[in-house]
Short mmCIF file of C-alpha atoms and ligand atoms in Angstrom, two decimals:
data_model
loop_
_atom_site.label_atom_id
_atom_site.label_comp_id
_atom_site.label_asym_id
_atom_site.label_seq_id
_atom_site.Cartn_x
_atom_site.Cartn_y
_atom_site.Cartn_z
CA UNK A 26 69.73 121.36 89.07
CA UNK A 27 68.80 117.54 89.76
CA UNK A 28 65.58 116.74 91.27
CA UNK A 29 67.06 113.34 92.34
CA UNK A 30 69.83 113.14 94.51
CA UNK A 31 70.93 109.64 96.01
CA UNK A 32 70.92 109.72 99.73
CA UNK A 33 74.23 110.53 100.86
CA UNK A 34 76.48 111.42 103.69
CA UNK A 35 78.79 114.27 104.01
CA UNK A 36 82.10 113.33 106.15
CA UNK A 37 84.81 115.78 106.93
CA UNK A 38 87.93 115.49 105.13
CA UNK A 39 89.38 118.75 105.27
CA UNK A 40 88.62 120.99 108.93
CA UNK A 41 87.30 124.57 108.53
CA UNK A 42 90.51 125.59 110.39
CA UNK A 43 93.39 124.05 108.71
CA UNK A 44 91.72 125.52 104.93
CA UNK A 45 91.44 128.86 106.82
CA UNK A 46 95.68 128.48 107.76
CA UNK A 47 96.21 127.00 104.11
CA UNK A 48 94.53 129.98 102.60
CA UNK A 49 96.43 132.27 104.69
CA UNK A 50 99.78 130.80 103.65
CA UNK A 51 99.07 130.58 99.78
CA UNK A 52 97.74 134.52 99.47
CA UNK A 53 101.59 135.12 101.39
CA UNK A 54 103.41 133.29 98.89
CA UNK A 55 100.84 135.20 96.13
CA UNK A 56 101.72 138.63 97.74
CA UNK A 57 105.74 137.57 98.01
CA UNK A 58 105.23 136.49 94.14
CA UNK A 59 103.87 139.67 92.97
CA UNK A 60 105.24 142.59 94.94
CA UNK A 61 106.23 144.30 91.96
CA UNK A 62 103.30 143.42 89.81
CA UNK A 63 101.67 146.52 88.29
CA UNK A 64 98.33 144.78 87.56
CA UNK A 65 97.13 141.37 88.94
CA UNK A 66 93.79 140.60 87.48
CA UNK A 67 92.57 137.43 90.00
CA UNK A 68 89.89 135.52 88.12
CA UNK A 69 87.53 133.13 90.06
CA UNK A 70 85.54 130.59 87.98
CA UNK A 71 82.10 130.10 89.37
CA UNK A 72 80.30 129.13 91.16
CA UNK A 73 82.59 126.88 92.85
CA UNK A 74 85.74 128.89 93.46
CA UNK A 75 83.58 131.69 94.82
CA UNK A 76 83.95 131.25 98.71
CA UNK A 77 88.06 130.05 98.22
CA UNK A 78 88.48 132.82 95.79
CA UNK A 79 86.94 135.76 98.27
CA UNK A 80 88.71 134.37 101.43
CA UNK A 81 92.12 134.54 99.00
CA UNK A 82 91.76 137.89 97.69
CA UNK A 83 90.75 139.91 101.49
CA UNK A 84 94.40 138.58 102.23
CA UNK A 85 96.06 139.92 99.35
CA UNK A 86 98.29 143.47 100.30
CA UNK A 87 99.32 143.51 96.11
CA UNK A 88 96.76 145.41 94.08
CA UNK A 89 94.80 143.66 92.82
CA UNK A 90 91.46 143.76 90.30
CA UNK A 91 88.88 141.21 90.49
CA UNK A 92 87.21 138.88 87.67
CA UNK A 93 84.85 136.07 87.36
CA UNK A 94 84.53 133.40 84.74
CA UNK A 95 82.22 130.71 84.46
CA UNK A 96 82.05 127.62 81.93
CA UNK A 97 80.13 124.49 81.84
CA UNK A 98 80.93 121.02 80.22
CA UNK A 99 78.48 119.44 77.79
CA UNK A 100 76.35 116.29 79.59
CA UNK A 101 77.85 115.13 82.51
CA UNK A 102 81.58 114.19 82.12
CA UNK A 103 84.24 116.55 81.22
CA UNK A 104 85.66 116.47 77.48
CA UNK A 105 88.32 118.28 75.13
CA UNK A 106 86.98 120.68 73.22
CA UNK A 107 83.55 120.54 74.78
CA UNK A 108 84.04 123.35 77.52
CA UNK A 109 81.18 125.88 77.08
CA UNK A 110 81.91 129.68 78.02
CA UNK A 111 78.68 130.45 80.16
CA UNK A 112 80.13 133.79 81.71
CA UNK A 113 82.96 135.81 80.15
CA UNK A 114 85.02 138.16 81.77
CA UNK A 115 84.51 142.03 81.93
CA UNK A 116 87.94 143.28 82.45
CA UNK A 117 90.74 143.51 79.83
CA UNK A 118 93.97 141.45 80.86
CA UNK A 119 96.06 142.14 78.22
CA UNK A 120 99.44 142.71 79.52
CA UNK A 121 97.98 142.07 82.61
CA UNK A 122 99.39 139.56 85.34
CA UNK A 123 96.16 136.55 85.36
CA UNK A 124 95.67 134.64 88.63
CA UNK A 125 93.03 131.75 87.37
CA UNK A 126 91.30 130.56 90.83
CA UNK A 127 89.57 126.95 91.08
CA UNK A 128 88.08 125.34 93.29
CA UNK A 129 89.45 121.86 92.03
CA UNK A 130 91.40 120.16 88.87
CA UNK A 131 89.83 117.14 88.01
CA UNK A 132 90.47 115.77 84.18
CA UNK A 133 92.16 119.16 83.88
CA UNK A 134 90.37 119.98 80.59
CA UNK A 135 88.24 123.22 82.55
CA UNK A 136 91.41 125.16 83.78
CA UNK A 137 93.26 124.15 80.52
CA UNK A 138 91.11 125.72 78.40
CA UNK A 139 90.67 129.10 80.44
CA UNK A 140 94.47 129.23 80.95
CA UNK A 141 94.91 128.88 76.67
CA UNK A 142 92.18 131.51 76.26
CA UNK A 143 93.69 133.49 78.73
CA UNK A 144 97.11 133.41 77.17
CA UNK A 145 95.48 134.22 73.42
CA UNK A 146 94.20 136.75 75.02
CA UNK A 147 97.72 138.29 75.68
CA UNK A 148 97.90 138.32 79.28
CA UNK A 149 101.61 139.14 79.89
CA UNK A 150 101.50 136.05 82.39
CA UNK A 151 98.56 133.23 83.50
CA UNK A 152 99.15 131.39 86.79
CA UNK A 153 96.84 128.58 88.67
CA UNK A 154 95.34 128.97 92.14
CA UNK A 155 93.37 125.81 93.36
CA UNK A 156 92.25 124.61 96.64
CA UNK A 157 91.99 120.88 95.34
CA UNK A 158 94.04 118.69 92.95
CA UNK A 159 92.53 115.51 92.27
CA UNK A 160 96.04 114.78 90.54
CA UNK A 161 95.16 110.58 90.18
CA UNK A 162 92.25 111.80 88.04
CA UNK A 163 93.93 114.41 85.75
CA UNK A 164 93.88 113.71 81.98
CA UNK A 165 95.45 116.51 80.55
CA UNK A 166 98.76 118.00 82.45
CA UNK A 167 98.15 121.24 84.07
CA UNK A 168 100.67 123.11 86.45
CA UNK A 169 99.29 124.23 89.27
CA UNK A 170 101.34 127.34 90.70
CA UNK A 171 99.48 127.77 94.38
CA UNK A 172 97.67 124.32 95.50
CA UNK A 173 95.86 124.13 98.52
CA UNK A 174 95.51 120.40 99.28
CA UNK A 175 96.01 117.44 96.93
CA UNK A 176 93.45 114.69 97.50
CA UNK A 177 92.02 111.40 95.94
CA UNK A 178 89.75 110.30 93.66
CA UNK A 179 86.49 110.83 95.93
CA UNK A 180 83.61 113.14 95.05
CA UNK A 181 83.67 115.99 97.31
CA UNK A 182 81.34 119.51 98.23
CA UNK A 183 81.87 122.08 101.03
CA UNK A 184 83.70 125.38 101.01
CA UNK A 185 82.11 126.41 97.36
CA UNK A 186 81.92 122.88 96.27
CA UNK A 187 78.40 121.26 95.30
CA UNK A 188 76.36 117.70 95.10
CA UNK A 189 73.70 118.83 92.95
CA UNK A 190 74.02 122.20 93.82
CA UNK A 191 73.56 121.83 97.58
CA UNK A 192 76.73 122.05 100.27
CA UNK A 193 78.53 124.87 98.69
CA UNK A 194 78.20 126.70 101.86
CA UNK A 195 79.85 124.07 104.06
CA UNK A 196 82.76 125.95 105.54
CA UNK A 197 84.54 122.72 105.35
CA UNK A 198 85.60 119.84 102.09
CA UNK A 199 83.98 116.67 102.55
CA UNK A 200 83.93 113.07 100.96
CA UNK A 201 80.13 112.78 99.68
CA UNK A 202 79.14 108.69 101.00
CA UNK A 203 76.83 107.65 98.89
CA UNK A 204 73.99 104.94 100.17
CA UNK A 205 74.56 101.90 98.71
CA UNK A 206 71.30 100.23 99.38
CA UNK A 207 69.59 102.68 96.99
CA UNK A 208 69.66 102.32 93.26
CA UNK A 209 71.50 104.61 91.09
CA UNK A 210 68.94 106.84 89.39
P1 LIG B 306 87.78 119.17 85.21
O1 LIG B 306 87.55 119.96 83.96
O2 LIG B 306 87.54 117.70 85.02
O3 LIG B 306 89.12 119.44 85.85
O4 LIG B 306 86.62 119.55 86.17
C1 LIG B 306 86.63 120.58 86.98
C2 LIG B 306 85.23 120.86 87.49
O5 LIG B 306 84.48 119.67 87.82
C3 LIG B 306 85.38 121.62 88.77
O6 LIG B 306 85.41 122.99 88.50
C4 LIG B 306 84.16 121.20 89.55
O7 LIG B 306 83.10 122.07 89.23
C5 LIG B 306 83.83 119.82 89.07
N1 LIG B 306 84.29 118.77 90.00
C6 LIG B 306 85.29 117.90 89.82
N2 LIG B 306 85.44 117.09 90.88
C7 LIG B 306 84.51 117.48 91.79
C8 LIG B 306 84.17 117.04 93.12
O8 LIG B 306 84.75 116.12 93.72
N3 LIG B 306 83.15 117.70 93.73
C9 LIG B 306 82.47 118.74 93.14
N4 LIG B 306 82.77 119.18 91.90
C10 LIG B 306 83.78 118.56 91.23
MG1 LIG B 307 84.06 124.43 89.10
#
């Protein structure tokens, strides 16, 4: 965690209420997509996806087992091939139905490698949940089967998301302002 964070601002983008409503409608079309699934193995990738991924899964009807995952890039931008596995999963998913939930694509590079590792794993099928896709930032082309909101290219924390580790708890997204008067450290 950073000792130094630049003074900042935190300004809604996306209301408490109208992720609530989107949640609601992307666990329907989840339950509508797997009604006749006979194991759905929902995987959330900490620590951001945490707060998205527990609202999702309370409104689930399908069975449904649940899974965590958690990876971390090398220094601070995200690269191919330089995804580190920090947390693996428990549960076995072969010839299981995967639901990967994210809190956000970016480059695309995290959520592609999981998927790939998922899939060599066996999994009889892998499908992306994600609140946020930052689509004019992707690098590598991932589908995203349930999106919540697509936004731009601004740094964002709230609902699970973090600036340094702090706002995850924010139960809404907003656009970090930086303070332009102070240096970059
Ligand atoms: P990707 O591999 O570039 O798609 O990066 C995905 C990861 O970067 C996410 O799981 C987040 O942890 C982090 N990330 C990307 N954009 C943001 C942001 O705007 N706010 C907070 N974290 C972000
Ligand atoms: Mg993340």
């Amino acid at each position: 965690m950073p000792t130094t964070l630049r003074s900042h601002r935190v300004r809604t983008l996306i209301e408490a209420d109208t992720i609530q409503r989107r949640v609601d409608e992307l666990a329907r079309e989840i339950d509508r997509d797997y009604h006749d699934t006979d194991g759905l193995v929902a995987i959330g990738v900490l620590k951001g996806a945490v707060i998205f991924f527990s609202d999702l899964v309370k409104r689930l009807h399908v069975p449904v087992l649940v899974d965590f995952f958690q990876t971390s890039s090398y220094g601070a931008g995200t690269i191919a091939g330089e995804i580190r596995i920090k947390r693996d999963i428990d549960l076995s998913i072969r010839g299981r139905d995967v639901l990967l939930v994210e809190d956000i694509v970016d480059t695309g590079w995290t959520v592609r490698t999981i998927l790939e590792l998922f899939r060599f794993r066996g999994a009889k099928s892998v499908r992306l949940c994600a609140l946020l896709d930052k689509h004019e930032a992707r690098e590598v082309d991932v589908p995203i089967d349930y999106c919540g909101f697509q936004i731009g290219r601004e740094f964002v924390v709230g609902y699970g998301l973090d600036y340094g580790e702090r706002h995850r708890n924010l139960p809404y997204v907003g656009i970090v302002d930086f303070d332009e008067k102070e240096p970059k450290p």
